[in-house]
Coordinates of C-alpha atoms and ligand atoms in Angstrom, one line a residue:
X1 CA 2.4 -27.8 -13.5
X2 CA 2.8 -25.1 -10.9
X3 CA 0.4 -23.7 -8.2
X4 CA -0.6 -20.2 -9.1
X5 CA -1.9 -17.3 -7.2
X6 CA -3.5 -14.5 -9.8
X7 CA -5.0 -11.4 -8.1
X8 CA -6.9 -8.6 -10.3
X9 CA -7.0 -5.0 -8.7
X10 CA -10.5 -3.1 -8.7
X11 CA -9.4 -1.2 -12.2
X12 CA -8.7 -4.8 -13.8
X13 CA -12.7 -6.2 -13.3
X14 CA -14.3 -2.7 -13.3
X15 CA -16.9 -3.6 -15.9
X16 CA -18.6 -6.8 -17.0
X17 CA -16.4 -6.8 -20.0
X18 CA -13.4 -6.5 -18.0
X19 CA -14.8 -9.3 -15.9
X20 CA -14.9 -11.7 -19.1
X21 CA -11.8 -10.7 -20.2
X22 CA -10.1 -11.6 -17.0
X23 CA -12.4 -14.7 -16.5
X24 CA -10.5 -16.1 -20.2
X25 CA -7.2 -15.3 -18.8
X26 CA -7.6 -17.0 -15.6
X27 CA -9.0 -20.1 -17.7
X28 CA -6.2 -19.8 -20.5
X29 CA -3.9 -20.4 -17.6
X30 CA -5.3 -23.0 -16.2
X31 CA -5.6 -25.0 -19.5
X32 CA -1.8 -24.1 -20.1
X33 CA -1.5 -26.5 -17.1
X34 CA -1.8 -24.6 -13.8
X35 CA -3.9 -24.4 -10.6
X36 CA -4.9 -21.7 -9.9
X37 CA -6.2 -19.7 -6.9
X38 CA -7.7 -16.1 -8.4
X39 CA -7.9 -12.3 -5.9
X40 CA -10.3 -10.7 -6.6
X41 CA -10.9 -6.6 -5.4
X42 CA -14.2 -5.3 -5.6
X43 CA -15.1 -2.9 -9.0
X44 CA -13.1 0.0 -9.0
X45 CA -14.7 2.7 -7.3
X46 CA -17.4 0.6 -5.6
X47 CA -15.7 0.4 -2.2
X48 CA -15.7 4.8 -2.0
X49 CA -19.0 4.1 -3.5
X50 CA -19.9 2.0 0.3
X51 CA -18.0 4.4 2.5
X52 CA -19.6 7.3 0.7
X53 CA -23.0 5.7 1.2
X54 CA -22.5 4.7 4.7
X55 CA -21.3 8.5 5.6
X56 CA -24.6 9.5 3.9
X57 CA -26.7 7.3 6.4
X58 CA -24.6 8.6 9.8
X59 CA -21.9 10.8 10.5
X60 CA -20.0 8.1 12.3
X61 CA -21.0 4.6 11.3
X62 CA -19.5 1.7 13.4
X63 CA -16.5 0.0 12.2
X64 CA -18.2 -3.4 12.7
X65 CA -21.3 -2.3 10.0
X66 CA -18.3 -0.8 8.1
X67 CA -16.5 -3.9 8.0
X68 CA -19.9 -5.7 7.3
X69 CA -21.1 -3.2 4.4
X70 CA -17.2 -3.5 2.5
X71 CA -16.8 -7.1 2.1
X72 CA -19.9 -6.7 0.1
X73 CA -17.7 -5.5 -2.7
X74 CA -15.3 -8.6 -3.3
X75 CA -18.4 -10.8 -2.6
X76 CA -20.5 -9.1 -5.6
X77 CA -17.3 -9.8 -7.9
X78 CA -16.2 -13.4 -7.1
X79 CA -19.5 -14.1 -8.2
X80 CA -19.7 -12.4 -11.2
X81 CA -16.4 -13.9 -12.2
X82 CA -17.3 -17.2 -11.2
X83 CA -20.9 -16.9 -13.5
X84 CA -18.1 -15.2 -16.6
X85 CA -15.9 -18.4 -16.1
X86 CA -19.0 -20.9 -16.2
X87 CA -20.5 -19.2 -19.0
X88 CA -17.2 -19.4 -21.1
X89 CA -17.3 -23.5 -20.2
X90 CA -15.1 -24.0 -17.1
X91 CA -16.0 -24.6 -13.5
X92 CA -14.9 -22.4 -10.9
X93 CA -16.1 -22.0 -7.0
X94 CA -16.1 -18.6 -5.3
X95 CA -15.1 -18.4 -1.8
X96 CA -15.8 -15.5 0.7
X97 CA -12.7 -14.8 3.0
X98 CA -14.1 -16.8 5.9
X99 CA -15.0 -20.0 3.0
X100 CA -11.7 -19.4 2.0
X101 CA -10.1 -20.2 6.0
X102 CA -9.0 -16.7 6.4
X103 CA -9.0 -15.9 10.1
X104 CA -8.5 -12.4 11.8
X105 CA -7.9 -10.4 14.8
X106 CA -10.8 -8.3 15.6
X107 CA -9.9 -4.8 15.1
X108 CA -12.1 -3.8 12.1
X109 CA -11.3 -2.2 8.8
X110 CA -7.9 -2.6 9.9
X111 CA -7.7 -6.6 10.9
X112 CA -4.3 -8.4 10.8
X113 CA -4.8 -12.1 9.3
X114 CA -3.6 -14.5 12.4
X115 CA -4.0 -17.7 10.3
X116 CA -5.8 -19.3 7.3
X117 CA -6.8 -22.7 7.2
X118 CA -7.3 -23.2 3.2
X119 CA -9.2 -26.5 3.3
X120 CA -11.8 -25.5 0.9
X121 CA -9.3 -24.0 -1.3
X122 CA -7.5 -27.0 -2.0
X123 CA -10.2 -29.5 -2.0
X124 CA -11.8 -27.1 -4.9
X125 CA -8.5 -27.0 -6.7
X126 CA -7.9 -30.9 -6.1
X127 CA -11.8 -31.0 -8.0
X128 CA -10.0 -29.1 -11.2
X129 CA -11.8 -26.2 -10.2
X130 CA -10.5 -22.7 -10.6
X131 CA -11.2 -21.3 -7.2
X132 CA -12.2 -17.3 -6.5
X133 CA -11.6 -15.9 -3.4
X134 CA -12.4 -12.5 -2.3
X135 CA -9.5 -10.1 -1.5
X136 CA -9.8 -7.7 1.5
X137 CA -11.5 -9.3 4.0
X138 CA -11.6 -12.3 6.7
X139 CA -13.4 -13.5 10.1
X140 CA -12.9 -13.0 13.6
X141 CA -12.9 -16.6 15.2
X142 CA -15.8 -15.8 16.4
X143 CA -17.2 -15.5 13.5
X144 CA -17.1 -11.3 12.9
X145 CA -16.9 -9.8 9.4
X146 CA -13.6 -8.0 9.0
X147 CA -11.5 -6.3 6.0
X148 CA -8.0 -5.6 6.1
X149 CA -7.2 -2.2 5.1
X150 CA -7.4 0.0 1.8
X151 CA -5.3 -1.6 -0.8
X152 CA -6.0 -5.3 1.3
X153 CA -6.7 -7.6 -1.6
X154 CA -3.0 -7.9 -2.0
X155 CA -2.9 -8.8 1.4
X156 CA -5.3 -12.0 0.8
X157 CA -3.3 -12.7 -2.2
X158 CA 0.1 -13.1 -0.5
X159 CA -1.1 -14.2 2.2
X160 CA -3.3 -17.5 0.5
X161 CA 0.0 -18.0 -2.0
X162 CA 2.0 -18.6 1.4
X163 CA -0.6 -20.4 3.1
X164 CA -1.0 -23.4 0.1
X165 CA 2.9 -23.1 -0.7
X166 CA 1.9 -21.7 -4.2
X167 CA 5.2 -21.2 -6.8
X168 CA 4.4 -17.8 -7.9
X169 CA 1.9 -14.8 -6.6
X170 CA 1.0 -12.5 -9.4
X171 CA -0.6 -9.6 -8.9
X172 CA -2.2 -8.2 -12.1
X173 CA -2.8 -4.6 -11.9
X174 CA -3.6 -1.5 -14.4
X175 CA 0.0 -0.6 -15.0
X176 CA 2.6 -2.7 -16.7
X177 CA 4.8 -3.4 -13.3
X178 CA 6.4 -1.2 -10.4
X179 CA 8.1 1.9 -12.2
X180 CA 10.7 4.9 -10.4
X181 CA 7.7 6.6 -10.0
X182 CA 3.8 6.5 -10.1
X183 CA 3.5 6.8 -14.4
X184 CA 0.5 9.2 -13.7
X185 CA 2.9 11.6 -12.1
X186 CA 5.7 11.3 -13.8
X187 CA 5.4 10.5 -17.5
X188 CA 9.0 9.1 -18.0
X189 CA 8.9 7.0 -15.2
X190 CA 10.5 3.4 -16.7
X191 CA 9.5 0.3 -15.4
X192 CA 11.4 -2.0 -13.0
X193 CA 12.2 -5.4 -14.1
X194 CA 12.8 -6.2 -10.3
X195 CA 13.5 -4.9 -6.8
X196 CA 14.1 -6.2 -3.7
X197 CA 11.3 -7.1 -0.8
X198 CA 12.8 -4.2 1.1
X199 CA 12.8 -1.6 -1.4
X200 CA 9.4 -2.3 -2.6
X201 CA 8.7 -2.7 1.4
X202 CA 9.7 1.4 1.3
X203 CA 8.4 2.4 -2.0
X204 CA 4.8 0.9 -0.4
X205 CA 5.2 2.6 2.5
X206 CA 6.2 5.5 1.8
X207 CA 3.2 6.2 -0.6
X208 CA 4.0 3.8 -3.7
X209 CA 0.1 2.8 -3.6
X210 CA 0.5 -0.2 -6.2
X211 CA 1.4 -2.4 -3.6
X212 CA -0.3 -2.7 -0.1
X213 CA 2.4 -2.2 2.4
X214 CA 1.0 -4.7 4.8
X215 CA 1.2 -7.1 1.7
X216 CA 4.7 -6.6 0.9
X217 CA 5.8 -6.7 4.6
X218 CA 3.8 -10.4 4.9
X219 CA 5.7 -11.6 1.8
X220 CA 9.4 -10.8 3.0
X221 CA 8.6 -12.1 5.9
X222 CA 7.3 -15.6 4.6
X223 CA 9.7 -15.7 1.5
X224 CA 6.2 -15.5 -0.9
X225 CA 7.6 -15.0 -4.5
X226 CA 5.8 -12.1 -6.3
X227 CA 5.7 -10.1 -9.3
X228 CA 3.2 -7.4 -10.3
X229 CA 2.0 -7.2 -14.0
X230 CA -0.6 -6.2 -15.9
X231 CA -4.0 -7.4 -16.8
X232 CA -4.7 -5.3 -19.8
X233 CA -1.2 -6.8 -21.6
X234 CA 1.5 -9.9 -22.1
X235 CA 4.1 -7.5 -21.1
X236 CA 6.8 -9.0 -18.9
X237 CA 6.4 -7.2 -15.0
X238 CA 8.4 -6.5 -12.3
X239 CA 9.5 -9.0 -10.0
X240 CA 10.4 -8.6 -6.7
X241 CA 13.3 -10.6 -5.3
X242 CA 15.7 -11.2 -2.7
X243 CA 18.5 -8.9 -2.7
X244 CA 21.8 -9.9 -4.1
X245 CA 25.5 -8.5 -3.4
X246 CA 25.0 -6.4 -7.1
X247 CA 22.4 -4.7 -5.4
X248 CA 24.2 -2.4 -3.7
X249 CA 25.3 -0.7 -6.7
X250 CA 21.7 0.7 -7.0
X251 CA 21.2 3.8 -5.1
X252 CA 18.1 5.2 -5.7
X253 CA 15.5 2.3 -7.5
X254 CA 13.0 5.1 -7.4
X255 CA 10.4 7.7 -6.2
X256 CA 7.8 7.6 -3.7
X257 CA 5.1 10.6 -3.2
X258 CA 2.2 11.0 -0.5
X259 CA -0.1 13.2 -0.7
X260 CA -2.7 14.2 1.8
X261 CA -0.4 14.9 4.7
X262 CA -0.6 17.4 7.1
X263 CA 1.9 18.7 10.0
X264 CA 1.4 20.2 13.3
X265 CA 3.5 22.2 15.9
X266 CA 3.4 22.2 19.3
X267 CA 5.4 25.6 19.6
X268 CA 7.6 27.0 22.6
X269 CA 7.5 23.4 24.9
X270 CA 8.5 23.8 28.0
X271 CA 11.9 21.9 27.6
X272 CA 11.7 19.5 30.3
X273 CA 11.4 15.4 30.4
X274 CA 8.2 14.2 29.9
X275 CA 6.6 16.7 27.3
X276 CA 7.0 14.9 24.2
X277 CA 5.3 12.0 26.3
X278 CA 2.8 13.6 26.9
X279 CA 1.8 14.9 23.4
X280 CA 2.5 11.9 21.6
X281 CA 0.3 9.6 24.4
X282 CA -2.9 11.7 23.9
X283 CA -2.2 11.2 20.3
X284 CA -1.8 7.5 20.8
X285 CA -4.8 7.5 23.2
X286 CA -6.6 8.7 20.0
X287 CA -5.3 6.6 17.6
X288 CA -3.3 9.2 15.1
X289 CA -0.6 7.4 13.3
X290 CA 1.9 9.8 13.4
X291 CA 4.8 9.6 10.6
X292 CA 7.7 11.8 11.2
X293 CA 8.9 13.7 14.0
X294 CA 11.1 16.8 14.3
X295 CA 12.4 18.5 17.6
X296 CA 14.3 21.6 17.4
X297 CA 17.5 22.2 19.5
X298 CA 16.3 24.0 22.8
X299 CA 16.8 27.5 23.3
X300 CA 16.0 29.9 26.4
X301 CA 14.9 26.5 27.8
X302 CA 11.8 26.0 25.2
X303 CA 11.8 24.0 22.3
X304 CA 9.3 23.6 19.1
X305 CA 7.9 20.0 18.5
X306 CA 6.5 19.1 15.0
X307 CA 5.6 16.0 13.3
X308 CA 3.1 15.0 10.2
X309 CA 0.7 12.9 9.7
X310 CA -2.5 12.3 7.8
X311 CA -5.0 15.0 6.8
X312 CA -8.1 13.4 8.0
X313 CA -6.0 12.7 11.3
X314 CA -5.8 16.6 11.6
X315 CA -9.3 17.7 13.3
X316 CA -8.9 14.8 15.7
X317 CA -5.0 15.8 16.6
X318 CA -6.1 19.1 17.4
X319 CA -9.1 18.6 19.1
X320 CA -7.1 16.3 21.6
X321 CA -3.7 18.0 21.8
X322 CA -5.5 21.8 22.7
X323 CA -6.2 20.9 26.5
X324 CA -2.4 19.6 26.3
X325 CA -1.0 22.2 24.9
X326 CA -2.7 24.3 28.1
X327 CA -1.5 21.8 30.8
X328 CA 2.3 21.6 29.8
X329 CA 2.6 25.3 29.4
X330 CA 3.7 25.3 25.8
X331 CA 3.1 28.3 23.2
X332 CA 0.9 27.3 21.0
X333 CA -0.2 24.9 18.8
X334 CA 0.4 25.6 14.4
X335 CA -1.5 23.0 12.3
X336 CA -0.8 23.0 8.3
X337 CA -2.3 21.0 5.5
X338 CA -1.0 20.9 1.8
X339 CA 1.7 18.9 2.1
X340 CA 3.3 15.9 0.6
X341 CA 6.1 13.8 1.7
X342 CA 8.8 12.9 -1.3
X343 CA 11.2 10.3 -1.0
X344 CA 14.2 8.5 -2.5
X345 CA 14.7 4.9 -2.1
X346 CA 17.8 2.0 -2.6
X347 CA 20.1 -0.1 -1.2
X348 CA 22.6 1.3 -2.5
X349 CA 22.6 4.7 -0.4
X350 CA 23.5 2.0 2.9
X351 CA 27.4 2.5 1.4
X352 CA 26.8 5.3 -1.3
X353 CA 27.6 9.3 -0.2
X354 CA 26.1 12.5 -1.6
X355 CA 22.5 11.4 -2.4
X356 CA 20.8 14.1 0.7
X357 CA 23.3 16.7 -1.1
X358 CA 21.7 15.7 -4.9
X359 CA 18.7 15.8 -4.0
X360 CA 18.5 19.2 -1.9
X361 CA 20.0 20.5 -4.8
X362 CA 17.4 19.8 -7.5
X363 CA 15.1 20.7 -4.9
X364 CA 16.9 24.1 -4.2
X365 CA 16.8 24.7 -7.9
X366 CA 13.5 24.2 -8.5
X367 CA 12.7 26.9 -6.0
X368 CA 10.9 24.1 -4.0
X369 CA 11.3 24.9 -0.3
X370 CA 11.9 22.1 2.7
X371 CA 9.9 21.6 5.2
X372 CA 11.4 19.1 7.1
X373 CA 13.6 15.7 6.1
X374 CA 14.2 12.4 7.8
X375 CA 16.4 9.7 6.7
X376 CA 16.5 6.0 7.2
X377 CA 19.3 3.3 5.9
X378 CA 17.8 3.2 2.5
X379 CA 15.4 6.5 2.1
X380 CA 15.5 10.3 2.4
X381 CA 12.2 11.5 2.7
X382 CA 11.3 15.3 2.5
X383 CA 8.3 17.5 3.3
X384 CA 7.0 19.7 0.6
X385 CA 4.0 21.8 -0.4
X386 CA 1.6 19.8 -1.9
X387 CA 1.3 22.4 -4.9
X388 CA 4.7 21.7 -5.7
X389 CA 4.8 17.9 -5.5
X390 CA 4.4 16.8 -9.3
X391 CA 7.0 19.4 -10.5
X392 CA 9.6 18.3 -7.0
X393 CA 8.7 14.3 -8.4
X394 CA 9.6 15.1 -12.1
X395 CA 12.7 17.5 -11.6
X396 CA 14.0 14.9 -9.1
X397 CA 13.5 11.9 -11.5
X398 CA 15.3 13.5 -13.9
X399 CA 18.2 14.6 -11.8
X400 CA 19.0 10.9 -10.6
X401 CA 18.3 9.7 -14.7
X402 CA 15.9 7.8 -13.7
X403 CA 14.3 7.7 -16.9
X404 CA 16.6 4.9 -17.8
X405 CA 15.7 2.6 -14.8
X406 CA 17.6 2.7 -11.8
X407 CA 20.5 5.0 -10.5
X408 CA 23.3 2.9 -10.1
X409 CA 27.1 3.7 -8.8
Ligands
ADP1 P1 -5.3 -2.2 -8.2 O1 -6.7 -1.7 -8.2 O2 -5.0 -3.1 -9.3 O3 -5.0 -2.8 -6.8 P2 -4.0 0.3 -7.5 O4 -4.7 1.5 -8.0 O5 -4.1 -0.1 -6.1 O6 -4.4 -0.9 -8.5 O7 -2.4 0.4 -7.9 C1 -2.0 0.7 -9.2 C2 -1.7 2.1 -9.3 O8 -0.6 2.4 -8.5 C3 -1.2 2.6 -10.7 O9 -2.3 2.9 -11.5 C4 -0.4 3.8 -10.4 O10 -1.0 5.0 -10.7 C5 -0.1 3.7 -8.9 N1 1.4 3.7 -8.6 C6 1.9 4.5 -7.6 N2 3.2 4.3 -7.6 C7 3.6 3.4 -8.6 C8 4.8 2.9 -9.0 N3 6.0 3.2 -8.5 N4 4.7 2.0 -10.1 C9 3.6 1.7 -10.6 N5 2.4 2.2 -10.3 C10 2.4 3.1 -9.2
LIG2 N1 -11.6 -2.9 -2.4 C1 -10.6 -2.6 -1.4 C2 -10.1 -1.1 -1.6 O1 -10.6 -0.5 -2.5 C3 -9.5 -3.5 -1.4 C4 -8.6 -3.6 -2.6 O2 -9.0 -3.2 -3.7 O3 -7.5 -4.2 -2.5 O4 -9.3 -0.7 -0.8
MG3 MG1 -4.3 -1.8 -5.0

C-alpha cells in the first residue's frame, strides 16, 4: 500500500461530469489499495472568471480581497468532488488550505508556503477517508487568506506529498505528460518519458506552463518524486527524476516559449558607475521582475541598456523609469511589445558544442530575426517577434529532430 498524492488541473474537473469522472478515479485508486491525498484547482476558467469580476468592481482591488475572492475557486471544487465521491459510495473530507495545515508568508497572491502542519490530513486518511484539499492557497499565521501564484495548485500538491512523506506525487493534467514542446504549438511535439528536476526546473521557467515553476523548484529541493500524466487516459507520463551520468548525452530535452513579453531601452546612458543601479532600483522599488538584461559595449562614452520583461509590467516600467531617464542624462527611453522569448534546454549542452550555432541557423533560415540572446549552463534563450513564435518553435523542433524525443550526442 503506498501513500499517494493525485492533483487534477482546472481543465481535468471543468464540468460536473468531469468532476465524477475524476471522483471514480480517485476512489478506483484507493480501492486498488492506496491513500490517497487529492489537489484540486478551481474549474478551468473560473479563477480569470474572479480576477475579471473583481477588475469590473475597481480598477485596482487590494491584493488581500484578491487573495480572499481566489481561494473561492478551489473551495467550490473540493466540495463538489467530495459530494461526487459520497454519492458514488465512499467517504471523503475536503480540507481548505489552512484545514489542510498549510501556513504562508504574507505577501498575497504571491505567498511562499513556510510550513504545513498536516494533522488533519492524516487523521482523515488514518479514518480511511479519501481526503480533498484545495490547491493554490494557504494562511498567514495570523490567520490571512493567501494563494500562491498562477499555476499554484501544483505548489500545494508537492508541497503536501513532502510534508506527509507520500511515495509518489502525480499530477494529472490535460495532456498526456511533459512533451519537447507545448503540443498546441507544435503538433509533432513527442512526449517525454522523463527528465530531470533541473531541466523541467528550466522548461517551467522559462515558459513550459504545465508545471508551476515554484512547484518544481520545491520538489528538487525536497527530493518529492513526481510525474505528470493525464486525467482523460491510462497512458504512461512523464516522470521526472534525478539526473544520471547518461544524462549528459541529452542536449536539448526540448522547447520552451513565452509569450507576452515586452523589452525596453534605456538609450545613450551616460556611461558611468552607478546608472544601471539606478534604473534597475526604481524598477525594483516598483516591483517589475525583470528577465534578461543586455548592455551594449560603450562607445563615445554612452552606452544602450535593454532588458525584457512582462507586458503588463510595461505601463508601470515606464511610468517610473521617465523621471530616471531625465535625472541620469540618458537619451531616451524605446519600449516594445510583441515579443516572445524561445529557448532550448539540456544537460547535455554543459559538455556539448555547436548548439548557439544550430539554432541561429534555423533561425537565420527562417528569416526569423534576433533580438537579443542569453545563455545559461543548460539553456539558450532568444528574443523574437511574437508574430513569428509558432513558426521559430516548429522550424527549431524540427531542426534538433525532436519529433523523435530528445536530441542526444
Ligand atoms: P492544469 O489546469 O492541469 O494545471 P495547465 O493548463 O496549467 O493544466 O498545463 C497544461 C498545459 O500546459 C497543456 O495543455 C499544454 O498546452 C501546456 N504546455 C506547455 N508546455 C508544455 C510541454 N512542454 N508539455 C506539455 N504541455 C505543455
Ligand atoms: N486556479 C489557479 C490558477 O488558475 C491555480 C491552479 O490552477 O493551479 O492559476
Ligand atoms: Mg497548471
Amino acid at each position: 500500500m503506498s501513500l499517494l498524492v493525485q492533483k487534477y488541473g482546472g481543465t481535468s474537473v471543468g464540468n460536473p461530469e468531469r468532476i465524477r469522472h475524476v471522483a471514480r478515479r480517485v476512489i478506483d485508486t484507493q480501492r486498488a489499495g492506496h491513500r490517497v491525498v487529492t489537489v484540486v484547482s478551481a474549474m478551468s476558467g473560473v479563477t480569470d472568471g474572479l480576477i475579471k469580476l473583481a477588475h469590473e468592481v475597481s480598477p485596482d482591488p487590494t491584493e488581500r480581497e484578491m487573495d480572499v475572492l481566489l481561494a473561492t475557486g478551489e473551495q467550490t471544487t473540493i466540495a463538489l468532488l467530495a459530494m461526487a465521491i459520497d454519492a458514488l459510495g465512499a467517504r471523503a473530507v475536503s480540507l481548505t488550505g489552512a484545514q489542510a495545515g498549510i501556513v504562508t508568508d504574507g505577501v498575497h497572491t504571491q505567498a511562499k508556503i513556510a510550513n504545513i502542519t498536516p494533522k488533519q490530513i492524516l487523521h482523515h486518511l488514518d479514518d480511511g477517508a479519501v481526503v480533498i484539499v484545495a490547491g493554490f492557497q494557504g494562511q498567514t499565521m495570523q490567520g490571512q487568506v493567501t494563494t500562491l501564484g498562477r499555476g499554484g495548485s501544483d505548489l500545494t500538491a508537492i508541497a503536501i506529498a513532502s510534508a506527509i512523506g507520500a511515495d509518489l506525487c502525480q499530477i494529472f493534467t490535460d495532456v498526456d505528460g511533459v512533451y519537447t514542446c507545448d503540443p498546441r504549438l507544435v503538433p509533432t511535439a513527442r512526449k517525454l518519458p522523463e527528465l530531470s528536476y533541473e531541466e523541467m526546473l528550466e522548461m517551467a521557467s522559462l515558459g513550459s506552463k504545465v508545471m508551476q515553476s515554484r512547484s518544481v523548484e520545491f520538489a528538487k529541493k525536497f527530493g518529492v518524486r513526481f510525474e505528470v500524466r493525464s486525467s482523460f487516459n491510462d497512458n504512461p507520463g512523464t516522470m521526472i527524476i534525478d539526473e544520471t551520468p547518461s544524462m549528459e548525452n541529452v542536449v536539448i530535452r526540448g522547447l520552451s516559449v513565452e509569450k507576452n513579453q515586452a523589452k525596453v531601452t534605456v538609450g545613450a546612458v551616460p556611461d558611468r558607475p552607478g546608472t544601471a543601479a539606478r534604473v534597475f532600483n526604481a524598477l525594483a522599488e516598483a516591483r517589475v521582475v525583470i528577465d534578461m538584461i543586455v548592455q551594449n559595449v560603450s562607445a563615445n562614452g554612452q552606452t544602450d541598456i535593454s532588458f525584457t520583461l512582462n507586458k503588463a509590467d510595461l505601463a508601470r516600467a515606464e511610468e517610473v523609469l521617465r523621471p530616471v531617464v531625465a535625472e541620469i542624462g540618458a537619451g531616451g527611453l524605446a519600449a516594445r511589445g510583441e515579443i516572445a522569448k524561445l529557448s532550448v534546454v539540456g544537460i547535455g549542452m554543459r559538455s556539448h558544442s555547436g548548439v548557439a550555432a544550430k539554432l541561429f541557423d534555423c533561425l537565420a533560415r527562417g528569416g526569423i530575426n534576433i533580438q537579443m540572446i542569453t545563455t545559461s549552463e543548460i539553456k539558450i534563450a532568444v528574443i523574437i517577434d511574437e508574430a513569428s513564435v509558432a513558426e521559430a518553435a516548429n522550424l527549431t523542433h524540427a531542426a534538433f529532430g525532436l519529433e523523435q524525443g530528445a536530441y542526444t550526442a
